[in-house]
Coordinates of C-alpha atoms in Angstrom, one line a residue:
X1 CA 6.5 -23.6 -13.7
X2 CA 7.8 -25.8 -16.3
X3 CA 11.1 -24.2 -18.0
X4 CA 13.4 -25.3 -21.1
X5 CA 15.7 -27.0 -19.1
X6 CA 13.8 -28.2 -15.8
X7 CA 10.6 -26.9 -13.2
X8 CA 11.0 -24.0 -11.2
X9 CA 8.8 -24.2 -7.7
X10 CA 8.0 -22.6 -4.6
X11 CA 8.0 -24.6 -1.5
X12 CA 6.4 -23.6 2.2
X13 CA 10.1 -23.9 3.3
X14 CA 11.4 -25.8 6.7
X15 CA 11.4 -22.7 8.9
X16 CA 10.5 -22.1 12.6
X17 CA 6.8 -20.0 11.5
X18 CA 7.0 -18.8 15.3
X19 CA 10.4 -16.9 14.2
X20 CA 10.3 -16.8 10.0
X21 CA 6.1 -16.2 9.5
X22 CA 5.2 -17.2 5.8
X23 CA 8.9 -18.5 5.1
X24 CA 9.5 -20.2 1.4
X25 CA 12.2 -21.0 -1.3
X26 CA 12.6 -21.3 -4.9
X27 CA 13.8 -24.8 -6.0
X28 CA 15.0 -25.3 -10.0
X29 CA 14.8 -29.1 -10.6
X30 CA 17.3 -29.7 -13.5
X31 CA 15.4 -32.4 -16.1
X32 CA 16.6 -33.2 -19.8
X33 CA 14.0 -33.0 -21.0
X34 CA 15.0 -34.7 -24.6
X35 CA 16.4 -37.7 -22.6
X36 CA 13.4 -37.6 -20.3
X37 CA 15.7 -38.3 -17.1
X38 CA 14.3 -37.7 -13.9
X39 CA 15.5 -34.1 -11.6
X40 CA 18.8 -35.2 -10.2
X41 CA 19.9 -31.4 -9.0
X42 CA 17.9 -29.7 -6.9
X43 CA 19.2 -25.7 -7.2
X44 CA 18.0 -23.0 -4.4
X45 CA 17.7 -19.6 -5.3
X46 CA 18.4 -16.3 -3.3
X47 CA 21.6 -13.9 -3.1
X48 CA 24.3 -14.8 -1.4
X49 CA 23.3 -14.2 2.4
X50 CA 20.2 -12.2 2.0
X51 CA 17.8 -13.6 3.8
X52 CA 14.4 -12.2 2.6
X53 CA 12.2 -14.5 0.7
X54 CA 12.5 -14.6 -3.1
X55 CA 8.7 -14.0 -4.5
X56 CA 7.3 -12.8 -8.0
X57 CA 9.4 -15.7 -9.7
X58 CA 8.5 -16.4 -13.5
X59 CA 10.6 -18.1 -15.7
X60 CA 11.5 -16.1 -19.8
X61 CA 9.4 -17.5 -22.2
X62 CA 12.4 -19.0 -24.4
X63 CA 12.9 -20.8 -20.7
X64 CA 16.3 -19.6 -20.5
X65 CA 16.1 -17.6 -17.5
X66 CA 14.4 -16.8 -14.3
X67 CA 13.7 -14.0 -12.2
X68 CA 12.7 -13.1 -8.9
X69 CA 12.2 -10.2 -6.5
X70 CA 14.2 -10.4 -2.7
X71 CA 14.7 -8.2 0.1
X72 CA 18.4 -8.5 1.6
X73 CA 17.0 -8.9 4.7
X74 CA 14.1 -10.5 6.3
X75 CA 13.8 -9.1 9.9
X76 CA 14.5 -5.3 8.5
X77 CA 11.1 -2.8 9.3
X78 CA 10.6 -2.4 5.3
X79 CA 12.7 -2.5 2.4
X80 CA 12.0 -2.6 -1.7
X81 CA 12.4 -6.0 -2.8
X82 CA 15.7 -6.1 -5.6
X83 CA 15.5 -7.8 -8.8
X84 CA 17.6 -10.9 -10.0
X85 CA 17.7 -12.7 -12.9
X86 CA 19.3 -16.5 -13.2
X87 CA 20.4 -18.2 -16.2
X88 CA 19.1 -21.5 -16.0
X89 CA 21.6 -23.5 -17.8
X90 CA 23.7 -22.1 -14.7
X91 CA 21.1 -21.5 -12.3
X92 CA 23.6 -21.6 -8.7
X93 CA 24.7 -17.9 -9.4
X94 CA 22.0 -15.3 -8.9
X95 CA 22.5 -12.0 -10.6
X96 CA 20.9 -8.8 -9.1
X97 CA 19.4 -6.1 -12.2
X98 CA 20.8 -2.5 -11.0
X99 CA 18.1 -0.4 -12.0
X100 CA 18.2 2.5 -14.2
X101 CA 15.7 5.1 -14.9
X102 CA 15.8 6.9 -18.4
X103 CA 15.7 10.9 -18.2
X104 CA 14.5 13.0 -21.2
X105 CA 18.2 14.2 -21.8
X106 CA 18.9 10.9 -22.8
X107 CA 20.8 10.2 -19.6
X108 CA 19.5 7.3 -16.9
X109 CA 19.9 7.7 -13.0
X110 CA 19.9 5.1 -10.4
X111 CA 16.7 4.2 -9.6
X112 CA 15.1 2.1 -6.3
X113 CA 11.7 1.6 -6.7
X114 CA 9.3 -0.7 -4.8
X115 CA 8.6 -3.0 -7.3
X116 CA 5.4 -5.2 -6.8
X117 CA 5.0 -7.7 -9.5
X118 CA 7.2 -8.7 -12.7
X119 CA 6.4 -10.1 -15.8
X120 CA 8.4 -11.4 -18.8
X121 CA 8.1 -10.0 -22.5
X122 CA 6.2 -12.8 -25.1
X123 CA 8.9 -11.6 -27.6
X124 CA 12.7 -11.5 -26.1
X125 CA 14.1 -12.9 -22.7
X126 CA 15.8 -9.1 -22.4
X127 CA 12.9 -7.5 -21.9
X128 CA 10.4 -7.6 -19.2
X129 CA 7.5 -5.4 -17.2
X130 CA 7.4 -4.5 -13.6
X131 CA 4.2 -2.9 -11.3
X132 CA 5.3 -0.3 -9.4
X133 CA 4.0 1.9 -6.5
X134 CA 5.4 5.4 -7.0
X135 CA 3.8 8.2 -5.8
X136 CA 0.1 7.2 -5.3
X137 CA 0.2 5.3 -8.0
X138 CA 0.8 1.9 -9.3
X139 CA 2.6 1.9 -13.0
X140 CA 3.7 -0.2 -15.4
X141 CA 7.5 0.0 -16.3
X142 CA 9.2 -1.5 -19.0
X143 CA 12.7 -3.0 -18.3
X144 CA 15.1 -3.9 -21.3
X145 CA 18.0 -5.9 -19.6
X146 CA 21.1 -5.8 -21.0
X147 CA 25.1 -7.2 -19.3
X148 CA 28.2 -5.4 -19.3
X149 CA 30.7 -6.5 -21.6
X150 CA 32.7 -8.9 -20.0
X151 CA 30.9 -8.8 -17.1
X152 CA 27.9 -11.0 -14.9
X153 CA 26.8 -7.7 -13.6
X154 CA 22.7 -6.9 -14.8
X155 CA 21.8 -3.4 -15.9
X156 CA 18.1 -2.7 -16.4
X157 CA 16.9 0.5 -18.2
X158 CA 13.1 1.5 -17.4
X159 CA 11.1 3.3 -19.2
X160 CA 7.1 4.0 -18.2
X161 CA 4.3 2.5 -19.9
X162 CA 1.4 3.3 -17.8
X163 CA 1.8 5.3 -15.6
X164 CA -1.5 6.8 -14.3
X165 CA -3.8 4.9 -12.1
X166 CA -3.5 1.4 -10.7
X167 CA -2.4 -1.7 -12.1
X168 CA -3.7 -4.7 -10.5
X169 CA -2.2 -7.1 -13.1
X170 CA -0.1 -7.5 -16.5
X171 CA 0.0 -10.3 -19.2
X172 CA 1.4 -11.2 -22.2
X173 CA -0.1 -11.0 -25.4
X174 CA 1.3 -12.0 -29.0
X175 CA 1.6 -9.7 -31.5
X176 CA 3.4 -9.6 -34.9
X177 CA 7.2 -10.0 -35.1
X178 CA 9.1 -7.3 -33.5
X179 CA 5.9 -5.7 -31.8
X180 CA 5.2 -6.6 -28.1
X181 CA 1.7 -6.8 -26.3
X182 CA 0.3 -6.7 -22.7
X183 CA -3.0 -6.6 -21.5
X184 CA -3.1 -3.9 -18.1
X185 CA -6.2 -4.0 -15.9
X186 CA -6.1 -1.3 -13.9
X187 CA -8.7 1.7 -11.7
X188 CA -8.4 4.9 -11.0
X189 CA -10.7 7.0 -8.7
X190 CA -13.8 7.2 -10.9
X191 CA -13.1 4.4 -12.9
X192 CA -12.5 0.6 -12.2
X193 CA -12.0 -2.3 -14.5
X194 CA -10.4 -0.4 -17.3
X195 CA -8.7 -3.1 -19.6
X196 CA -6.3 -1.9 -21.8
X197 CA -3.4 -3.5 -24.3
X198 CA -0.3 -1.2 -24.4
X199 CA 1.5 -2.1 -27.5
X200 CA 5.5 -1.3 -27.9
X201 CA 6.4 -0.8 -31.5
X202 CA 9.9 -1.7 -33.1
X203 CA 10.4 2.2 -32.7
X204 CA 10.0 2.4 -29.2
X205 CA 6.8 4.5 -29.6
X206 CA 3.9 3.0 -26.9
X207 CA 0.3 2.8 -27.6
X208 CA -2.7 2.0 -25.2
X209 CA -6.2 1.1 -26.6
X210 CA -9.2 1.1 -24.4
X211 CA -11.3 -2.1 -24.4
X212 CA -13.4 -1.9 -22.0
X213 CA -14.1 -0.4 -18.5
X214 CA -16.9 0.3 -16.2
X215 CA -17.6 4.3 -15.0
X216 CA -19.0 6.2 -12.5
X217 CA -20.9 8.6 -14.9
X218 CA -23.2 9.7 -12.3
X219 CA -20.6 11.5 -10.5
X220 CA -18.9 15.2 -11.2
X221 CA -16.8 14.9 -8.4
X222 CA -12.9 15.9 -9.0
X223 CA -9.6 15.1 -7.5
X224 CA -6.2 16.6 -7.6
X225 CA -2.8 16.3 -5.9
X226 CA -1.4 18.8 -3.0
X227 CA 1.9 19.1 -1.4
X228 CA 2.5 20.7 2.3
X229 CA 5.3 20.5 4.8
X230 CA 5.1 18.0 7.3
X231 CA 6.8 17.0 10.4
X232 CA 10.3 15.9 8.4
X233 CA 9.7 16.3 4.4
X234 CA 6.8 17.6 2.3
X235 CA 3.8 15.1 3.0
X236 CA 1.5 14.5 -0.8
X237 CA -2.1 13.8 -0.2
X238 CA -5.7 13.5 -2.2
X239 CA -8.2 16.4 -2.0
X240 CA -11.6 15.1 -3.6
X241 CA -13.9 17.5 -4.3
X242 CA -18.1 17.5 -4.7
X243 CA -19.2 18.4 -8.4
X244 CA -20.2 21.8 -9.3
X245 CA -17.4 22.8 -6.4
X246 CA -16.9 26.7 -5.8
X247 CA -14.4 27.7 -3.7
X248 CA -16.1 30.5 -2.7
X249 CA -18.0 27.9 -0.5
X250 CA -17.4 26.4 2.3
X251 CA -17.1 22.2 2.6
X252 CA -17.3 19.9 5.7
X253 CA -14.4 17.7 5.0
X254 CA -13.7 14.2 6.2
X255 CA -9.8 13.2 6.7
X256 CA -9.1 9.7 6.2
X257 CA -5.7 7.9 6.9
X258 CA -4.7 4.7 5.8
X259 CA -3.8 1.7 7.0
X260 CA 0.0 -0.1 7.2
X261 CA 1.5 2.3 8.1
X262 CA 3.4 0.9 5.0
X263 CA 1.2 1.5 2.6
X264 CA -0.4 4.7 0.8
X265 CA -3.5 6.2 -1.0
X266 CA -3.5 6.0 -4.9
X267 CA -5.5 6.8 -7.6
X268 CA -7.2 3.7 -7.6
X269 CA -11.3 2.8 -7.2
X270 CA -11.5 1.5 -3.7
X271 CA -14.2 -0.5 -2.3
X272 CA -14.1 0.4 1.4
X273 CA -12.9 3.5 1.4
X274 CA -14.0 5.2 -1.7
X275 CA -14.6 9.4 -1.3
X276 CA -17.0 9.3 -4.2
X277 CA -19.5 7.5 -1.1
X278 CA -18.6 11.3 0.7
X279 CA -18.0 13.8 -2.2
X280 CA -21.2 12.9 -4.0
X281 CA -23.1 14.4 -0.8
X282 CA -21.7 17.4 -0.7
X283 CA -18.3 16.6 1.3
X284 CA -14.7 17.4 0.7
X285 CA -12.0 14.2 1.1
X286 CA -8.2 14.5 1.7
X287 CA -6.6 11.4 1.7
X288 CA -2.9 12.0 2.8
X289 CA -0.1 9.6 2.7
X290 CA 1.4 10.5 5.3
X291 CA 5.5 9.5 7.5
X292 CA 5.6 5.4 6.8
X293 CA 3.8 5.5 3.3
X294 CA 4.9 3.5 0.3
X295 CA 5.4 4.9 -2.7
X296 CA 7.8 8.3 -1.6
X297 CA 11.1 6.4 -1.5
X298 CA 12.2 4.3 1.2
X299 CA 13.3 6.6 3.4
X300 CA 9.9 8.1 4.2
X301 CA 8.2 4.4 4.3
X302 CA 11.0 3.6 7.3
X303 CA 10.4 7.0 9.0
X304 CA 7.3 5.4 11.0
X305 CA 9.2 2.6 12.7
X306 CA 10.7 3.3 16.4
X307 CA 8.5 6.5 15.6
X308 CA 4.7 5.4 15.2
X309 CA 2.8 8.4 16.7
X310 CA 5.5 11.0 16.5
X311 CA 6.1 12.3 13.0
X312 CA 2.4 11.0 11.7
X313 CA 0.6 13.0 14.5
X314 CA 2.7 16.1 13.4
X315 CA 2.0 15.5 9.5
X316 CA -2.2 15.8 10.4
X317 CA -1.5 19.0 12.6
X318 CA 0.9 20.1 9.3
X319 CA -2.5 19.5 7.2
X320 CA -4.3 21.8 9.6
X321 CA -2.4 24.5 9.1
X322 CA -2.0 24.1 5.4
X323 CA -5.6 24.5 4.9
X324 CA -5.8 27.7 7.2
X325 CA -3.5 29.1 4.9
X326 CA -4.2 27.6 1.4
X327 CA -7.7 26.4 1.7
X328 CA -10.7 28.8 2.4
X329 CA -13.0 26.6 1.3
X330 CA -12.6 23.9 4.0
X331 CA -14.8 24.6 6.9
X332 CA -12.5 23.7 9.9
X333 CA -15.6 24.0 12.2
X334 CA -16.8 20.8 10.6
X335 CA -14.2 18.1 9.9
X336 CA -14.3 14.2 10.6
X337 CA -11.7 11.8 11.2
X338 CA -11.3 8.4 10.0
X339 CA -8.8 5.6 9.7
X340 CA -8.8 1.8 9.2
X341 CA -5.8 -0.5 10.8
X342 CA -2.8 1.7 11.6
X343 CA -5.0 4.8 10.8
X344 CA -7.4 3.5 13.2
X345 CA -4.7 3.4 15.7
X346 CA -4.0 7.1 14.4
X347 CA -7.4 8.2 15.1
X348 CA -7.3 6.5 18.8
X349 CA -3.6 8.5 19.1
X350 CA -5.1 11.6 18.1
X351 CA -8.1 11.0 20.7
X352 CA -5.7 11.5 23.3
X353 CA -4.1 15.0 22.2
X354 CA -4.9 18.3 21.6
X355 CA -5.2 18.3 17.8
X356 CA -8.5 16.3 18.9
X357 CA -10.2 19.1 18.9
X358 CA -10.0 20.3 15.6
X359 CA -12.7 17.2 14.8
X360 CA -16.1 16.7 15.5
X361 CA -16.0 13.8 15.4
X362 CA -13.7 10.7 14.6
X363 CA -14.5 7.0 13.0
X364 CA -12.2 4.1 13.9
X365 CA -12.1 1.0 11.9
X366 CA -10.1 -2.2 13.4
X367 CA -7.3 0.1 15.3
X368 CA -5.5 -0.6 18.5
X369 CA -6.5 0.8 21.7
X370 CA -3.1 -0.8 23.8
X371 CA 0.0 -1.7 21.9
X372 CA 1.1 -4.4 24.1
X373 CA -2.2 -6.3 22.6
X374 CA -1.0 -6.6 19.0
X375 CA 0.9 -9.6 20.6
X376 CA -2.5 -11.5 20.6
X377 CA -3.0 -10.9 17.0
X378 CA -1.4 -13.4 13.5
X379 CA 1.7 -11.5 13.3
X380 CA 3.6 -11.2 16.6
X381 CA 6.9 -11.7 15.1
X382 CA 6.7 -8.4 12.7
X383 CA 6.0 -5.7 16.1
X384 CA 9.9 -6.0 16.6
X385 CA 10.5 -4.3 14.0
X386 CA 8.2 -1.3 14.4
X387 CA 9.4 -0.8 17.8
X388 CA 12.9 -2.1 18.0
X389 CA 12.2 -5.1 20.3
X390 CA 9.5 -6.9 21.8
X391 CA 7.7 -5.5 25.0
X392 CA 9.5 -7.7 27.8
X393 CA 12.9 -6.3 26.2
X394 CA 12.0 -2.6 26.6
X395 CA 8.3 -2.3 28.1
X396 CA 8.8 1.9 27.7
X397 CA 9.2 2.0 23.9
X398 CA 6.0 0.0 23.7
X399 CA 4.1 2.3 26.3
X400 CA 5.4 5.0 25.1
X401 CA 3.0 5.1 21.7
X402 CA 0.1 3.5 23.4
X403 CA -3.1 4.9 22.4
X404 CA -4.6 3.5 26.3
X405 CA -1.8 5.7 27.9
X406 CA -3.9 9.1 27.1
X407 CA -7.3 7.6 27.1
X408 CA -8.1 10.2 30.2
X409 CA -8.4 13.2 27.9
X410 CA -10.5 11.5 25.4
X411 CA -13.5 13.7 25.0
X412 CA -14.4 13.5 20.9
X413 CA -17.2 11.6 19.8
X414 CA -15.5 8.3 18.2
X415 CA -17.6 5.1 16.4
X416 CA -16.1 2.0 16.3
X417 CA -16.4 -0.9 14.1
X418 CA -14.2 -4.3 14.2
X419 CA -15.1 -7.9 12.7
X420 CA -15.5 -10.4 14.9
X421 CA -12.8 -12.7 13.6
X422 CA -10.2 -10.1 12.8
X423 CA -6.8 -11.9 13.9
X424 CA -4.7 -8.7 12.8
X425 CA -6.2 -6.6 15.4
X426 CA -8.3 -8.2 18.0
X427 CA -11.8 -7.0 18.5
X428 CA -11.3 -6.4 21.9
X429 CA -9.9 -3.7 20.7
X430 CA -12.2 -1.8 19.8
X431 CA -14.3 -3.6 22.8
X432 CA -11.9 -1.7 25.1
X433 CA -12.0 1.8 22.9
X434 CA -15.5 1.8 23.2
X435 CA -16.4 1.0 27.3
X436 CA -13.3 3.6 27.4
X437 CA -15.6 6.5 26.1
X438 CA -18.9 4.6 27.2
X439 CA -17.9 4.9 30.9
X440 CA -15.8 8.2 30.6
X441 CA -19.1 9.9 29.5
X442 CA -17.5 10.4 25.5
X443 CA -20.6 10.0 22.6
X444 CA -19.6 6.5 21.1
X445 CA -20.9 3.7 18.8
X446 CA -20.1 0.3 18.8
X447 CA -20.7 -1.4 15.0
X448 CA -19.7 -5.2 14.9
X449 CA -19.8 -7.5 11.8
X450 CA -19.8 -11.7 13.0
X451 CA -18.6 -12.8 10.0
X452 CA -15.6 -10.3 8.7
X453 CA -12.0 -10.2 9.1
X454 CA -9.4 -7.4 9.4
X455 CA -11.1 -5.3 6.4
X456 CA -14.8 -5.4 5.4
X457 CA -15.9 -7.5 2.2
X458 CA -19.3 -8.6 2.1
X459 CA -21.3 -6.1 0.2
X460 CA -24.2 -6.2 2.7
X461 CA -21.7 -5.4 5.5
X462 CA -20.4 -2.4 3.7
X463 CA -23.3 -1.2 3.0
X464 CA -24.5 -1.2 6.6
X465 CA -21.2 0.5 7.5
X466 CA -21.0 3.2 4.9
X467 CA -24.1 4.3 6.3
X468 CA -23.2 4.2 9.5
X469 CA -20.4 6.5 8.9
X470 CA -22.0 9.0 7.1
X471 CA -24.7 9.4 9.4
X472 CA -22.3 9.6 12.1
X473 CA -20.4 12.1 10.6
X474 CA -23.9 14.2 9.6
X475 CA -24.8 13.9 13.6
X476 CA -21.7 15.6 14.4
X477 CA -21.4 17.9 11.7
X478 CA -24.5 20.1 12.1
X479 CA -23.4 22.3 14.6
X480 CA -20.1 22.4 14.2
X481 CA -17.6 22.1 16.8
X482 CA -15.8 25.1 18.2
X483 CA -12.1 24.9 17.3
X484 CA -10.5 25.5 20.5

């Protein structure tokens, strides 16, 4: 990225990948341009001694400045990334933006969000737009940057652009002096590749215009937000619902859970997992980001670590009871499980205890059958973390959340599916999950795909499993399954 003042790169960095997976810098290469000298001074960014690595680096467009997003440090479970901003003409000292998040009273509050992407403003190095995951959703912020008086110190006031939806990306657009431009793509449930231009007046009012976007018109279904207690704090989730719902009714229901566990369910149009593939056939969804999810301040993302099957197990049987009490419309005697990744694991956790029995059936995409084998998979290094060392250091905290360890009262009809060359999870796996049941005597299905990964992306192969699923979850369904 060429600057005013020299090039700004990333580099693959000189660590030990066996110890620091996916390690990289930022270099600044000083050039005069004018003069057309060569670099002499080569400038590393970062703060200080924090040791995550800087990413989402973009340099202001009068080439004055940089930013960057970095976590303090590298080896933590999770953390939200901070922002800094560096003046190139004196690019050795890195200045972290303290975040500020405007109130309608006119007053501003610290704010700590999990910022995923940045992007500076086509009119003024003081302004620029972030992407960030709040609350099952991904917004658009902007952030006018402003110094103290006297002082180095970064403040950054945000205000909310978009804030509905998901925002896969933002760009810069000119406009007329005084007026700034972006160009959002973003989804939602029922619609995906909405492009939009939000434009920012001199008088701080925002507009957004529609250009174009592609519906789901055939589809009445409807979604809406609950809240219920879980196992430490109050748990958000999805509930999907068929068209022409009446709650005087009563709805099988499939429960999915994502994958992670550091990530979340938004209102975004996903291609995998999307509940218009159940709710258009009559079924109810609830998608609930459950203990570990993004997007519900960082304290609730880090509650899954040390901790995987503890306070996530409690949050489904939390669910359970919420919709005894608040939703008559669910039919409890019919309800499907299903997770991908982590909530794979989940659904191979709950397998082995008694909330089991409150499914008919369950569906496990790419989840882990035995802990200790998520040493065989492309990220090793990252496991120490979620359990607080590695499994010759403390062999008990690894059994102790083992999905394999329980596999004697398994007795709910599970389907599997894995790709073949998944290096996240191992298919064998799913391999063991499955001659588990077959030999046990538990009603099982084995779905492979050769030529897919940790997630499925060929639209032939999602096809064949999408169908698979639903008419798994229709075979288990028709009877019902007494809740014991």
């Amino acid at each position: 990225m060429l600057g005013e003042h020299g090039i700004l790169l990333s580099t693959g960095g000189t660590g030990n990948k066996n110890a620091i997976p996916f390690h990289k810098e930022l270099i600044y290469l000083e050039v005069n341009w004018v003069k057309g000298t060569k670099a002499t001074k080569a400038t590393k960014f970062g703060y200080k001694t924090w040791t995550g690595e800087p990413q989402s680096f973009s340099a202001s467009h009068d080439g004055l400045f940089a930013m960057f997003l970095q976590s303090e440090d590298s080896g933590a479970c999770f953390s939200h990334d901070s922002l800094f901003i560096v003046s190139l003409v004196n690019p050795e000292h890195s200045q972290i933006v303290h975040l500020f998040q405007a109130q309608k009273e006119g007053d501003c509050s610290p704010w700590n969000p999990r910022i995923l992407s940045t992007l500076w403003s086509s009119q003024s190095s003081s302004t620029l737009y972030a992407i960030v995951d709040e609350k099952g959703a991904m917004s658009v912020w902007k952030i006018t940057l402003s110094q103290n008086h006297g002082s180095m110190d970064w403040k950054g006031l945000c205000l909310p652009v978009v804030s509905n939806g998901c925002t896969s990306s933002i760009f810069p657009l000119t406009g007329p002096e005084g007026e700034e431009r972006i160009l959002v793509a973003r989804s939602t449930f029922k619609r995906t590749g909405i492009l939009e231009v939000a434009t920012l007046g001199p008088d701080g009012q925002i507009h957004v215009q529609s250009i174009t976007e592609h519906s789901v018109p055939s589809s009445s279904a409807t979604h809406e937000e609950i809240i219920f207690q879980g196992a430490v704090t109050t748990v958000s989730a999805f509930v999907h619902k068929p068209g022409n719902f009446d709650p005087k009714k009563k709805y099988p229901l499939i429960v999915i859970l994502h994958g992670g566990p550091n990530d979340a369910w938004r209102d975004c149009w996903p291609k995998v997992w999307n509940p218009l593939l159940w709710t258009d056939q009559g079924y109810m969804v609830i998608t609930p980001n459950i203990s570990g999810s993004t997007g519900y301040g960082l304290p609730f993302a880090c509650s899954i670590y040390q901790n995987w099957g503890n306070a996530t197990l409690k949050d489904v049987e939390c669910l359970f009871s919420y919709m005894e009490t608040c939703m008559p419309f669910v039919d409890l005697s019919r309800v499907v499980g299903a997770g991908y990744s982590f909530g794979g694991y989940m659904m191979n956790w709950i397998a082995g205890h008694a909330v089991s029995a409150r499914f008919c059936a369950l569906i496990v995409h790419a989840g882990v059958y035995s802990i200790r084998n998520l040493m065989g998979g492309d990220l090793p290094i990252i496991f120490k973390a979620d359990f607080g060392c590695f499994p010759w250091e403390d062999a008990e905290q690894w059994e102790k959340w083992d999905p394999s360890r329980l596999c004697q009262h398994w007795k709910t009809p599970m389907m599997f599916s894995h790709g073949d060359v998944d290096y996240r999870v191992p298919i064998t796996e799913s391999l063991a999950a499955y001659n588990t049941c077959h030999i046990r005597g538990v009603p099982c299905q084995f779905l492979v795909f050769p030529n897919e990964g940790h997630t499925i992306s060929r639209p032939e192969n999602l096809a064949q499993f999408q169908k698979a699923m639903v008419d798994w979850a229709k075979q288990w369904m028709e009877g019902g399954r007494k809740i014991e």
